[in-house]
Structures are given as structure tokens and as C-alpha cells.
């Protein structure tokens, strides 16, 4: 079985009947949806991902709008990179604002990754994606000049002329951070800029990572490896 499937199978063991479960995006989560359906467990799902929602619906899982749910028992997600401090970057999907909301609403927020994504410390080869209110774009770009930023590019659409517009009607800035100067306060300082909705840097919400490799699954918590 491929490692992503193994990771998803392990994640299923954390899910109990009656739970409200958050599911993010990506291929590992897609495997988890299939395992969840095959298990026959009765759960309610919330998801910020259009693709995950379609897959849940086609598998017959009950999906609720996030706006109808006050709390979440456990949430699972993929990421681009996660480190030993459980700091993570979730930059590819462009849906990090709602993914972070799901993460904070959940009693447990668990990342599912293969070994290639687990590093001692974030390398910042992926950008920190900043969702910005369109009217605030010039202001936010000017403020970013005082950050350890190498480049900040508006994310452009590959399928139409113009910028990517988020589900919330905002723009995305792909902010490439100088890895030698990134510090633990970066997420908070970026979020503190007026006009910034949220960023793809998750430094204080991940409670666990399940890291899958050829020798099995490692469970990483903030206290270390179990
Ligand atoms: C994008 C993400 C996705 O969740 C992640 O890329 C999914 O990875 P995989 O397909 O390996 O499960 O965070 O920013």
C-alpha cells in the first residue's frame, strides 16, 4: 500500500462515531474519505476544499457548511511542509484562511504527510501565502518591505487572465521569506497588518503530525515522537 494510503488508514483510527470531522484538501485526505466511507462510521464532515467536498458527497458522507458548526472534534489536513516544532506551511491550495479556521475550531488538528515533507525546521522554499483584501494590496506590499521578504508576487490564474480570487473575494500574495531571518513571530506580525486576512503559515495550531514512510507511521507531537 502506498504511504499516503497508510497514513490515511492510520488517521481513520482517530475517528469515532458521532464526531464532527474537519477534512482539508489533497490526495491523502482523499484516501481518508474513502476509508471513512468504507468503515461505515457515522460522522459529519466540514471541509474548506471544493474537491474534498465533491469526493465526500460522491461517497455519501454527510457534509455540513462550516457556518453551521460551532466546534469540530478532530480535523485532518495535508501540508506542503511541517517541522519538528509542528510549524507548517499550507501554501499550495490557496484556501488556508478557512483551513486555519477549521484548525482552530478543532479539538485536535492533525497533519498527514509523507516523510519528504517532514523537516527539522521549515526551509521556506514554499512561499508564505498572504490573503489580502484587494483594497489593501498596495498598503500591504509597502509594509512587507520592512519584513525579511525576498519577493512578494500576486498569485496569477493559470486558466484565465488576471489574478486568483479567493472564495472570500480576496487576492493572494506569494511571499518568499528569507529563511535565515524568519523567526517565530512572523505569522503574528503578518496577520497584524491591516488588510491581511490570514496566512498559510501555521505555527501554533497543529497538535500532531502523522508521518508516513517505508518503515511505518510516526506520530509526532510537540513533546516529541511517540
Ligand atoms: C496545499 C496543502 C495540501 O493539503 C497538501 O499539498 C496535500 O498534500 P497531499 O496531496 O500530499 O496529501 O496544504 O497547501
CSV table of C-alpha atoms and ligand atoms in Angstrom, one decimal:
chain,number,residue,atom,x,y,z
A,1,UNK,CA,0.0,0.0,0.0
A,2,UNK,CA,1.4,3.5,-0.8
A,3,UNK,CA,2.5,5.6,2.1
A,4,UNK,CA,-0.2,8.2,1.7
A,5,UNK,CA,-2.9,5.4,1.9
A,6,UNK,CA,-1.2,4.0,5.0
A,7,UNK,CA,-1.2,7.5,6.6
A,8,UNK,CA,-4.9,7.9,5.9
A,9,UNK,CA,-5.7,4.4,7.2
A,10,UNK,CA,-3.9,5.3,10.5
A,11,UNK,CA,-5.9,8.6,10.6
A,12,UNK,CA,-9.1,6.7,10.5
A,13,UNK,CA,-8.3,5.1,13.9
A,14,UNK,CA,-8.7,8.5,15.5
A,15,UNK,CA,-12.3,9.0,14.2
A,16,UNK,CA,-15.3,7.8,16.2
A,17,UNK,CA,-19.0,7.6,15.5
A,18,UNK,CA,-20.8,10.8,16.1
A,19,UNK,CA,-17.8,13.1,15.6
A,20,UNK,CA,-17.8,16.3,13.6
A,21,UNK,CA,-14.6,15.9,11.5
A,22,UNK,CA,-12.7,18.6,9.6
A,23,UNK,CA,-11.0,17.5,6.3
A,24,UNK,CA,-8.7,19.7,4.3
A,25,UNK,CA,-7.5,19.2,0.8
A,26,UNK,CA,-5.1,16.9,-1.1
A,27,UNK,CA,-4.6,13.3,-2.1
A,28,UNK,CA,-4.0,11.9,1.4
A,29,UNK,CA,-7.3,13.4,2.6
A,30,UNK,CA,-9.0,11.9,-0.4
A,31,UNK,CA,-7.8,8.4,0.7
A,32,UNK,CA,-9.1,9.2,4.2
A,33,UNK,CA,-12.6,10.0,2.8
A,34,UNK,CA,-12.6,6.6,1.1
A,35,UNK,CA,-11.5,4.8,4.2
A,36,UNK,CA,-14.1,6.7,6.2
A,37,UNK,CA,-16.9,5.7,3.9
A,38,UNK,CA,-15.7,2.0,3.8
A,39,UNK,CA,-15.6,2.0,7.6
A,40,UNK,CA,-19.3,2.8,7.9
A,41,UNK,CA,-18.7,5.3,10.7
A,42,UNK,CA,-21.4,7.9,11.1
A,43,UNK,CA,-19.8,11.3,11.1
A,44,UNK,CA,-20.5,14.8,10.0
A,45,UNK,CA,-17.8,16.4,7.8
A,46,UNK,CA,-16.8,20.0,7.3
A,47,UNK,CA,-14.3,21.0,4.6
A,48,UNK,CA,-12.9,24.1,3.1
A,49,UNK,CA,-11.8,22.2,0.0
A,50,UNK,CA,-14.1,22.1,-3.1
A,51,UNK,CA,-12.5,18.8,-4.2
A,52,UNK,CA,-12.8,17.1,-0.8
A,53,UNK,CA,-16.4,18.2,-0.6
A,54,UNK,CA,-17.2,16.6,-4.1
A,55,UNK,CA,-15.5,13.4,-3.0
A,56,UNK,CA,-17.3,13.3,0.3
A,57,UNK,CA,-20.7,13.8,-1.5
A,58,UNK,CA,-19.9,11.1,-4.1
A,59,UNK,CA,-19.0,8.7,-1.3
A,60,UNK,CA,-22.3,9.5,0.5
A,61,UNK,CA,-20.8,11.3,3.6
A,62,UNK,CA,-22.8,14.0,5.3
A,63,UNK,CA,-21.1,17.4,4.6
A,64,UNK,CA,-22.2,20.5,6.6
A,65,UNK,CA,-21.4,24.1,5.9
A,66,UNK,CA,-18.7,25.4,8.3
A,67,UNK,CA,-21.0,28.2,9.2
A,68,UNK,CA,-23.5,25.7,10.7
A,69,UNK,CA,-20.9,24.2,13.1
A,70,UNK,CA,-19.7,25.7,16.4
A,71,UNK,CA,-16.9,23.2,17.0
A,72,UNK,CA,-15.1,20.3,15.5
A,73,UNK,CA,-13.9,17.2,17.3
A,74,UNK,CA,-10.9,16.4,15.1
A,75,UNK,CA,-9.6,17.8,11.9
A,76,UNK,CA,-7.1,16.3,9.4
A,77,UNK,CA,-5.2,18.1,6.7
A,78,UNK,CA,-2.2,17.8,4.4
A,79,UNK,CA,0.5,20.5,4.1
A,80,UNK,CA,3.5,21.4,2.0
A,81,UNK,CA,6.0,21.1,4.8
A,82,UNK,CA,5.9,20.6,8.6
A,83,UNK,CA,8.8,20.7,11.0
A,84,UNK,CA,9.7,19.2,14.4
A,85,UNK,CA,8.0,22.1,16.3
A,86,UNK,CA,4.8,21.4,14.3
A,87,UNK,CA,5.1,24.6,12.4
A,88,UNK,CA,3.6,24.1,8.9
A,89,UNK,CA,3.2,25.8,5.6
A,90,UNK,CA,0.0,25.2,3.6
A,91,UNK,CA,0.7,27.3,0.6
A,92,UNK,CA,-0.4,25.4,-2.5
A,93,UNK,CA,-4.1,25.3,-2.2
A,94,UNK,CA,-4.9,29.0,-1.6
A,95,UNK,CA,-7.6,28.1,0.9
A,96,UNK,CA,-5.5,28.5,4.0
A,97,UNK,CA,-7.8,31.1,5.7
A,98,UNK,CA,-10.6,28.6,6.0
A,99,UNK,CA,-8.3,25.7,6.7
A,100,UNK,CA,-6.8,27.7,9.6
A,101,UNK,CA,-10.3,28.4,10.9
A,102,UNK,CA,-11.1,24.7,10.8
A,103,UNK,CA,-7.8,24.0,12.6
A,104,UNK,CA,-8.6,26.4,15.4
A,105,UNK,CA,-12.2,25.2,15.7
A,106,UNK,CA,-11.0,21.6,16.2
A,107,UNK,CA,-10.0,19.9,19.5
A,108,UNK,CA,-7.2,18.2,17.6
A,109,UNK,CA,-5.6,19.3,14.3
A,110,UNK,CA,-3.6,16.5,12.7
A,111,UNK,CA,-1.4,16.8,9.6
A,112,UNK,CA,-1.0,13.8,7.4
A,113,UNK,CA,2.3,13.8,5.5
A,114,UNK,CA,4.9,11.5,3.8
A,115,UNK,CA,8.5,11.7,5.1
A,116,UNK,CA,9.6,14.1,2.3
A,117,UNK,CA,7.5,16.9,3.9
A,118,UNK,CA,8.8,16.4,7.5
A,119,UNK,CA,11.9,18.6,8.2
A,120,UNK,CA,13.8,19.7,11.3
A,121,UNK,CA,12.8,23.3,10.6
A,122,UNK,CA,10.8,25.0,7.9
A,123,UNK,CA,13.0,25.8,4.9
A,124,UNK,CA,10.7,28.5,3.4
A,125,UNK,CA,11.3,27.1,-0.1
A,126,UNK,CA,7.5,27.4,-0.3
A,127,UNK,CA,6.1,30.9,0.0
A,128,UNK,CA,4.1,32.2,2.9
A,129,UNK,CA,0.8,32.9,1.2
A,130,UNK,CA,-1.0,36.0,2.4
A,131,UNK,CA,-4.7,36.5,1.7
A,132,UNK,CA,-5.2,40.3,1.2
A,133,UNK,CA,-8.3,42.5,0.9
A,134,UNK,CA,-7.9,43.9,-2.6
A,135,UNK,CA,-8.2,47.5,-1.5
A,136,UNK,CA,-5.3,46.9,0.9
A,137,UNK,CA,-2.9,45.4,-1.6
A,138,UNK,CA,-0.6,48.5,-2.2
A,139,UNK,CA,-0.5,49.2,1.6
A,140,UNK,CA,0.3,45.6,2.5
A,141,UNK,CA,3.0,45.4,-0.2
A,142,UNK,CA,4.6,48.6,1.2
A,143,UNK,CA,4.5,47.2,4.8
A,144,UNK,CA,6.1,44.0,3.6
A,145,UNK,CA,9.2,46.0,2.6
A,146,UNK,CA,10.2,46.0,6.3
A,147,UNK,CA,9.8,42.2,6.6
A,148,UNK,CA,12.6,39.7,5.7
A,149,UNK,CA,11.0,39.2,2.3
A,150,UNK,CA,12.8,38.3,-0.9
A,151,UNK,CA,9.9,38.6,-3.2
A,152,UNK,CA,6.1,39.1,-3.0
A,153,UNK,CA,4.1,38.1,-6.1
A,154,UNK,CA,0.4,38.4,-6.7
A,155,UNK,CA,-0.8,34.8,-7.5
A,156,UNK,CA,-2.0,34.8,-11.1
A,157,UNK,CA,-4.5,32.5,-12.6
A,158,UNK,CA,-3.2,29.9,-15.0
A,159,UNK,CA,-6.6,29.4,-16.6
A,160,UNK,CA,-7.8,33.0,-17.1
A,161,UNK,CA,-6.4,36.4,-17.5
A,162,UNK,CA,-5.9,38.0,-14.1
A,163,UNK,CA,-5.2,37.2,-10.5
A,164,UNK,CA,-6.5,34.3,-8.5
A,165,UNK,CA,-9.5,35.4,-6.5
A,166,UNK,CA,-10.2,33.5,-3.3
A,167,UNK,CA,-13.5,32.1,-2.1
A,168,UNK,CA,-13.8,35.3,0.0
A,169,UNK,CA,-13.2,37.7,-3.0
A,170,UNK,CA,-9.6,38.5,-1.9
A,171,UNK,CA,-6.1,38.3,-3.5
A,172,UNK,CA,-3.2,36.1,-2.7
A,173,UNK,CA,0.4,37.3,-2.3
A,174,UNK,CA,3.0,34.6,-2.5
A,175,UNK,CA,5.6,35.9,-0.1
A,176,UNK,CA,9.1,34.4,-0.3
A,177,UNK,CA,10.7,34.8,3.1
A,178,UNK,CA,14.5,34.8,3.7
A,179,UNK,CA,14.9,31.5,5.7
A,180,UNK,CA,17.8,32.9,7.6
A,181,UNK,CA,15.7,35.8,9.0
A,182,UNK,CA,12.4,34.1,9.6
A,183,UNK,CA,11.5,33.9,13.2
A,184,UNK,CA,8.7,32.6,15.4
A,185,UNK,CA,6.9,35.9,15.4
A,186,UNK,CA,6.5,36.1,11.6
A,187,UNK,CA,2.9,34.6,11.5
A,188,UNK,CA,1.6,37.1,14.1
A,189,UNK,CA,3.3,40.1,12.5
A,190,UNK,CA,2.0,39.3,9.1
A,191,UNK,CA,-1.5,38.7,10.4
A,192,UNK,CA,-1.3,42.0,12.3
A,193,UNK,CA,-1.1,44.1,9.1
A,194,UNK,CA,-4.5,45.7,8.5
A,195,UNK,CA,-5.9,44.3,5.3
A,196,UNK,CA,-4.3,40.8,5.8
A,197,UNK,CA,-7.0,38.2,6.3
A,198,UNK,CA,-4.7,35.3,7.2
A,199,UNK,CA,-1.5,33.5,6.1
A,200,UNK,CA,-0.5,30.0,5.1
A,201,UNK,CA,2.0,29.8,8.0
A,202,UNK,CA,0.6,27.7,10.8
A,203,UNK,CA,2.8,28.0,13.9
A,204,UNK,CA,0.6,27.4,16.9
A,205,UNK,CA,-2.4,25.2,16.0
A,206,UNK,CA,-1.1,21.8,14.8
A,207,UNK,CA,-1.4,19.3,17.6
A,208,UNK,CA,0.0,16.2,15.9
A,209,UNK,CA,1.6,15.0,12.6
A,210,UNK,CA,1.4,11.5,11.3
A,211,UNK,CA,4.5,11.0,9.2
A,212,UNK,CA,4.3,8.0,6.8
A,213,UNK,CA,7.4,6.3,5.4
A,214,UNK,CA,8.5,2.9,4.2
A,215,UNK,CA,9.1,1.8,7.8
A,216,UNK,CA,5.6,2.8,9.0
A,217,UNK,CA,3.9,5.7,10.6
A,218,UNK,CA,5.5,8.0,13.2
A,219,UNK,CA,3.2,10.1,15.4
A,220,UNK,CA,4.8,13.5,16.1
A,221,UNK,CA,3.5,15.7,18.9
A,222,UNK,CA,5.0,18.8,20.4
A,223,UNK,CA,6.6,16.7,23.1
A,224,UNK,CA,8.5,14.6,20.6
A,225,UNK,CA,7.9,11.3,18.8
A,226,UNK,CA,5.6,8.6,20.2
B,1,LIG,C1,-1.7,22.6,0.0
B,1,LIG,C2,-1.9,21.7,1.1
B,1,LIG,C3,-2.4,20.3,0.8
B,1,LIG,O1,-3.2,19.9,1.9
B,1,LIG,C4,-1.3,19.4,0.5
B,1,LIG,O2,-0.5,19.8,-0.5
B,1,LIG,C5,-1.9,18.0,0.2
B,1,LIG,O3,-0.8,17.1,0.0
B,1,LIG,P1,-1.0,15.6,-0.4
B,1,LIG,O4,-1.7,15.6,-1.7
B,1,LIG,O5,0.4,15.0,-0.4
B,1,LIG,O6,-1.8,14.9,0.7
B,1,LIG,O7,-1.7,22.0,2.2
B,1,LIG,O8,-1.2,23.8,0.5
